[in-house]
Amino acid sequence: MNLQAIADELYRHQTSAAELEKLTLRYEGLSVEDAYEIQQLCMGKYMNEGQKLVGWKMGLTSKAKQQSVGVDEPIFGHLLDGMELYDPHVSLTGLIHPRVEPELAFIFKHRLEGDKILPRDVWLATECVVPAVEIIDSRYKNFSFTLVDVVADNASSAKFYLAEQAYSPYQIALDQVGVVMRRNGEVEQTGAGAAVLGHPVRSVVEQVRMLSRIGKAVEPGMVVLTGGITEAIYIHDGDRISVSFEGMGEIELTVSQ
Ligand code: 0L1
Ligand code: MG
């Protein structure tokens, strides 16, 4: 199977905001390992054009999302500098059917690698924790995919925004952080940090272990988005999405064409 050709196809769809049919309907026998290889080849194209790898994102970290895809483990994707929003405003241009979800991001001062990582290694390597929102946007028709499809499509990543205020990793019990997401003042979703694999630190542990399988690591200065705390909601022109993170402030995101 020509994985580079599949990566090229995904890249074209990602950069032109054009939906495509699931890969698994067209390429028989694609494995999860193939999908991660396609993801790397596809992200490599952006990096060859000058984009920088700024971190990693974990996906399918909640029971609800895992059940919707029929899996029992999370996935990961690359975060590139071109995906980062510098202010809390998202333009729908270049996106297909975007959704937003609240997350907690870790920012690192030390390298983390290997498959024997424990939560205490993560705390020692963490500089700070920051409230965040991720805009996901599957390139597949109807936001419908299998595990292999979504891994190849960089875990549906599109954009992310990190709040301006950082917090000490020791200050707040992250599993107990309550989150309320509102659209134009109306409550849409509520959740708590524990929705992310029981505790967001476990998502970082898992991220490092999964990276070790492909010989990669979390490097100093990198960000890890640990996964959605609530279900993601679709966003539309004119939406004002506010997400409050108990004890960690609020993100006010505006959406326009
Ligand atoms: O960030 C995420 O949890 C997305 C993972 C892929 C599944 C989806 O697009 O909902
Ligand atoms: Mg996410």
GROMACS .gro file of C-alpha atoms and ligand atoms in nm:
model
  268
    1MET     CA    1   0.000   0.000   0.000
    2ASN     CA    2   0.135   0.345  -0.089
    3LEU     CA    3   0.104   0.525   0.247
    4GLN     CA    4   0.268   0.842   0.109
    5ALA     CA    5  -0.004   0.869  -0.159
    6ILE     CA    6  -0.272   0.836   0.110
    7ALA     CA    7  -0.096   1.101   0.322
    8ASP     CA    8  -0.084   1.330   0.016
    9GLU     CA    9  -0.457   1.281  -0.037
   10LEU     CA   10  -0.538   1.364   0.326
   11TYR     CA   11  -0.312   1.671   0.311
   12ARG     CA   12  -0.501   1.796   0.003
   13HIS     CA   13  -0.833   1.756   0.182
   14GLN     CA   14  -0.707   1.916   0.504
   15THR     CA   15  -0.571   2.219   0.321
   16SER     CA   16  -0.870   2.267   0.091
   17ALA     CA   17  -1.143   2.197   0.350
   18ALA     CA   18  -1.293   1.929   0.129
   19GLU     CA   19  -1.461   1.623   0.278
   20LEU     CA   20  -1.351   1.276   0.176
   21GLU     CA   21  -1.477   0.918   0.204
   22LYS     CA   22  -1.334   0.709   0.484
   23LEU     CA   23  -0.999   0.556   0.392
   24THR     CA   24  -1.112   0.224   0.536
   25LEU     CA   25  -1.390   0.204   0.274
   26ARG     CA   26  -1.132   0.233  -0.003
   27TYR     CA   27  -0.812   0.072   0.126
   28GLU     CA   28  -0.857  -0.276   0.265
   29GLY     CA   29  -0.629  -0.393   0.544
   30LEU     CA   30  -0.502  -0.056   0.670
   31SER     CA   31  -0.376  -0.108   1.027
   32VAL     CA   32  -0.355   0.139   1.316
   33GLU     CA   33   0.025   0.136   1.270
   34ASP     CA   34  -0.026   0.228   0.903
   35ALA     CA   35  -0.257   0.509   1.016
   36TYR     CA   36   0.008   0.658   1.248
   37GLU     CA   37   0.259   0.631   0.963
   38ILE     CA   38   0.016   0.817   0.732
   39GLN     CA   39  -0.035   1.079   1.004
   40GLN     CA   40   0.342   1.132   1.032
   41LEU     CA   41   0.388   1.151   0.655
   42CYS     CA   42   0.103   1.401   0.627
   43MET     CA   43   0.232   1.621   0.912
   44GLY     CA   44   0.578   1.597   0.758
   45LYS     CA   45   0.442   1.779   0.453
   46TYR     CA   46   0.337   2.077   0.668
   47MET     CA   47   0.676   2.075   0.842
   48ASN     CA   48   0.859   2.064   0.509
   49GLU     CA   49   0.670   2.384   0.426
   50GLY     CA   50   0.800   2.551   0.743
   51GLN     CA   51   0.545   2.470   1.011
   52LYS     CA   52   0.688   2.368   1.348
   53LEU     CA   53   0.587   2.086   1.577
   54VAL     CA   54   0.480   2.254   1.903
   55GLY     CA   55   0.333   1.957   2.086
   56TRP     CA   56   0.091   1.669   2.085
   57LYS     CA   57  -0.280   1.618   2.138
   58MET     CA   58  -0.455   1.327   2.297
   59GLY     CA   59  -0.795   1.225   2.162
   60LEU     CA   60  -1.067   0.976   2.255
   61THR     CA   61  -0.975   1.019   2.622
   62SER     CA   62  -1.331   1.001   2.754
   63LYS     CA   63  -1.541   0.684   2.783
   64ALA     CA   64  -1.816   0.852   2.579
   65LYS     CA   65  -1.585   0.926   2.283
   66GLN     CA   66  -1.420   0.584   2.299
   67GLN     CA   67  -1.761   0.418   2.289
   68SER     CA   68  -1.869   0.629   1.993
   69VAL     CA   69  -1.573   0.495   1.791
   70GLY     CA   70  -1.589   0.146   1.948
   71VAL     CA   71  -1.242   0.149   2.104
   72ASP     CA   72  -1.105   0.130   2.456
   73GLU     CA   73  -0.788   0.331   2.423
   74PRO     CA   74  -0.699   0.689   2.333
   75ILE     CA   75  -0.520   0.815   2.025
   76PHE     CA   76  -0.282   1.104   1.961
   77GLY     CA   77  -0.201   1.361   1.697
   78HIS     CA   78   0.054   1.633   1.618
   79LEU     CA   79   0.013   2.001   1.715
   80LEU     CA   80   0.172   2.242   1.465
   81ASP     CA   81   0.228   2.614   1.515
   82GLY     CA   82  -0.011   2.688   1.229
   83MET     CA   83  -0.296   2.535   1.431
   84GLU     CA   84  -0.255   2.770   1.727
   85LEU     CA   85  -0.489   3.066   1.764
   86TYR     CA   86  -0.313   3.373   1.902
   87ASP     CA   87  -0.637   3.522   2.024
   88PRO     CA   88  -0.967   3.356   2.110
   89HIS     CA   89  -1.128   3.404   1.774
   90VAL     CA   90  -1.190   3.133   1.518
   91SER     CA   91  -1.267   3.191   1.152
   92LEU     CA   92  -1.472   2.922   0.982
   93THR     CA   93  -1.282   2.973   0.658
   94GLY     CA   94  -1.084   2.661   0.579
   95LEU     CA   95  -1.287   2.442   0.814
   96ILE     CA   96  -1.552   2.183   0.717
   97HIS     CA   97  -1.775   2.106   1.018
   98PRO     CA   98  -1.579   2.231   1.319
   99ARG     CA   99  -1.659   2.156   1.680
  100VAL     CA  100  -1.511   2.296   2.000
  101GLU     CA  101  -1.418   2.117   2.320
  102PRO     CA  102  -1.268   2.233   2.652
  103GLU     CA  103  -0.934   2.085   2.753
  104LEU     CA  104  -0.647   2.128   2.997
  105ALA     CA  105  -0.303   2.177   2.841
  106PHE     CA  106   0.030   2.090   3.004
  107ILE     CA  107   0.343   2.287   2.914
  108PHE     CA  108   0.678   2.122   2.981
  109LYS     CA  109   1.017   2.237   3.103
  110HIS     CA  110   1.186   1.894   3.081
  111ARG     CA  111   1.193   1.613   2.827
  112LEU     CA  112   0.965   1.316   2.891
  113GLU     CA  113   1.024   0.989   2.713
  114GLY     CA  114   0.989   0.615   2.751
  115ASP     CA  115   0.724   0.360   2.834
  116LYS     CA  116   0.785   0.352   3.209
  117ILE     CA  117   0.657   0.702   3.279
  118LEU     CA  118   0.457   0.760   3.598
  119PRO     CA  119   0.244   1.060   3.705
  120ARG     CA  120   0.527   1.184   3.930
  121ASP     CA  121   0.760   1.203   3.627
  122VAL     CA  122   0.499   1.418   3.456
  123TRP     CA  123   0.467   1.656   3.753
  124LEU     CA  124   0.844   1.697   3.775
  125ALA     CA  125   0.865   1.778   3.405
  126THR     CA  126   0.567   2.016   3.397
  127GLU     CA  127   0.617   2.393   3.400
  128CYS     CA  128   0.249   2.486   3.413
  129VAL     CA  129  -0.106   2.390   3.326
  130VAL     CA  130  -0.331   2.614   3.114
  131PRO     CA  131  -0.703   2.606   3.028
  132ALA     CA  132  -0.753   2.550   2.655
  133VAL     CA  133  -1.007   2.491   2.382
  134GLU     CA  134  -0.954   2.265   2.086
  135ILE     CA  135  -1.136   2.305   1.755
  136ILE     CA  136  -1.167   1.963   1.597
  137ASP     CA  137  -1.272   1.915   1.236
  138SER     CA  138  -1.281   1.569   1.088
  139ARG     CA  139  -1.208   1.565   0.717
  140TYR     CA  140  -1.444   1.268   0.674
  141LYS     CA  141  -1.801   1.301   0.551
  142ASN     CA  142  -2.054   1.344   0.834
  143PHE     CA  143  -1.773   1.348   1.095
  144SER     CA  144  -1.791   0.966   1.072
  145PHE     CA  145  -1.483   0.745   1.090
  146THR     CA  146  -1.318   0.434   1.231
  147LEU     CA  147  -1.013   0.435   1.456
  148VAL     CA  148  -0.780   0.391   1.157
  149ASP     CA  149  -0.941   0.679   0.967
  150VAL     CA  150  -0.926   0.926   1.255
  151VAL     CA  151  -0.565   0.843   1.345
  152ALA     CA  152  -0.457   0.902   0.984
  153ASP     CA  153  -0.644   1.236   0.991
  154ASN     CA  154  -0.426   1.357   1.282
  155ALA     CA  155  -0.700   1.284   1.537
  156SER     CA  156  -0.931   1.547   1.378
  157SER     CA  157  -0.707   1.833   1.489
  158ALA     CA  158  -0.771   2.175   1.339
  159LYS     CA  159  -0.703   2.465   1.580
  160PHE     CA  160  -0.633   2.522   1.947
  161TYR     CA  161  -0.620   2.815   2.185
  162LEU     CA  162  -0.441   2.834   2.519
  163ALA     CA  163  -0.566   3.081   2.782
  164GLU     CA  164  -0.329   3.358   2.884
  165GLN     CA  165  -0.314   3.266   3.252
  166ALA     CA  166  -0.100   2.965   3.348
  167TYR     CA  167  -0.136   2.774   3.675
  168SER     CA  168   0.104   2.582   3.891
  169PRO     CA  169   0.057   2.207   3.845
  170TYR     CA  170   0.048   2.174   4.226
  171GLN     CA  171  -0.221   2.434   4.289
  172ILE     CA  172  -0.539   2.265   4.173
  173ALA     CA  173  -0.674   1.907   4.170
  174LEU     CA  174  -0.718   1.884   3.793
  175ASP     CA  175  -0.958   1.591   3.806
  176GLN     CA  176  -1.196   1.804   4.012
  177VAL     CA  177  -1.195   2.113   3.791
  178GLY     CA  178  -1.555   2.172   3.689
  179VAL     CA  179  -1.613   2.303   3.338
  180VAL     CA  180  -1.919   2.476   3.195
  181MET     CA  181  -1.939   2.550   2.823
  182ARG     CA  182  -2.198   2.805   2.706
  183ARG     CA  183  -2.307   2.919   2.361
  184ASN     CA  184  -2.442   3.273   2.355
  185GLY     CA  185  -2.511   3.250   2.727
  186GLU     CA  186  -2.692   2.913   2.721
  187VAL     CA  187  -2.533   2.615   2.893
  188GLU     CA  188  -2.441   2.351   2.631
  189GLN     CA  189  -2.206   2.114   2.814
  190THR     CA  190  -2.074   2.053   3.165
  191GLY     CA  191  -1.800   1.823   3.286
  192ALA     CA  192  -1.502   1.774   3.514
  193GLY     CA  193  -1.133   1.704   3.459
  194ALA     CA  194  -1.188   1.344   3.567
  195ALA     CA  195  -1.359   1.282   3.230
  196VAL     CA  196  -1.005   1.269   3.086
  197LEU     CA  197  -0.890   0.915   3.167
  198GLY     CA  198  -0.981   0.969   3.534
  199HIS     CA  199  -0.722   1.249   3.569
  200PRO     CA  200  -0.558   1.463   3.297
  201VAL     CA  201  -0.211   1.365   3.421
  202ARG     CA  202  -0.287   1.009   3.304
  203SER     CA  203  -0.341   1.143   2.956
  204VAL     CA  204   0.013   1.284   2.955
  205VAL     CA  205   0.148   0.951   3.085
  206GLU     CA  206  -0.034   0.776   2.803
  207GLN     CA  207   0.087   1.031   2.549
  208VAL     CA  208   0.451   0.973   2.644
  209ARG     CA  209   0.410   0.595   2.636
  210MET     CA  210   0.246   0.604   2.294
  211LEU     CA  211   0.517   0.835   2.161
  212SER     CA  212   0.785   0.598   2.287
  213ARG     CA  213   0.650   0.331   2.049
  214ILE     CA  214   0.747   0.550   1.755
  215GLY     CA  215   1.074   0.674   1.905
  216LYS     CA  216   0.943   1.022   1.990
  217ALA     CA  217   0.917   1.226   2.311
  218VAL     CA  218   0.763   1.531   2.472
  219GLU     CA  219   1.033   1.799   2.442
  220PRO     CA  220   1.089   2.102   2.668
  221GLY     CA  221   0.858   2.388   2.568
  222MET     CA  222   0.603   2.157   2.411
  223VAL     CA  223   0.229   2.158   2.481
  224VAL     CA  224   0.016   1.849   2.539
  225LEU     CA  225  -0.359   1.889   2.499
  226THR     CA  226  -0.493   1.620   2.729
  227GLY     CA  227  -0.839   1.561   2.574
  228GLY     CA  228  -1.196   1.687   2.580
  229ILE     CA  229  -1.353   1.741   2.924
  230THR     CA  230  -1.703   1.751   2.772
  231GLU     CA  231  -1.854   1.646   2.443
  232ALA     CA  232  -1.752   1.872   2.155
  233ILE     CA  233  -2.020   2.106   2.015
  234TYR     CA  234  -2.057   2.231   1.656
  235ILE     CA  235  -1.974   2.599   1.608
  236HIS     CA  236  -2.142   2.846   1.371
  237ASP     CA  237  -2.093   3.199   1.244
  238GLY     CA  238  -2.172   3.450   1.522
  239ASP     CA  239  -2.137   3.204   1.811
  240ARG     CA  240  -1.990   3.331   2.134
  241ILE     CA  241  -1.859   3.029   2.320
  242SER     CA  242  -1.761   3.079   2.681
  243VAL     CA  243  -1.591   2.808   2.880
  244SER     CA  244  -1.540   2.849   3.253
  245PHE     CA  245  -1.281   2.634   3.428
  246GLU     CA  246  -1.350   2.629   3.803
  247GLY     CA  247  -1.067   2.814   3.977
  248MET     CA  248  -0.884   2.863   3.646
  249GLY     CA  249  -1.073   3.144   3.475
  250GLU     CA  250  -1.271   3.157   3.154
  251ILE     CA  251  -1.210   3.145   2.780
  252GLU     CA  252  -1.441   3.356   2.561
  253LEU     CA  253  -1.419   3.236   2.201
  254THR     CA  254  -1.586   3.417   1.916
  255VAL     CA  255  -1.666   3.258   1.580
  256SER     CA  256  -1.705   3.427   1.243
  257GLN     CA  257  -1.709   3.336   0.875
  2580L1     O1  258  -0.961   1.561   2.035
  2580L1     C1  259  -1.032   1.460   2.024
  2580L1     O2  260  -1.075   1.391   2.120
  2580L1     C2  261  -1.071   1.418   1.885
  2580L1     C3  262  -1.031   1.279   1.862
  2580L1     C4  263  -1.096   1.227   1.740
  2580L1     C5  264  -1.239   1.197   1.755
  2580L1     C6  265  -1.325   1.313   1.719
  2580L1     O3  266  -1.299   1.377   1.616
  2580L1     O4  267  -1.420   1.337   1.794
  259MG      MG  268  -0.944   1.720   2.177
   0.00000   0.00000   0.00000
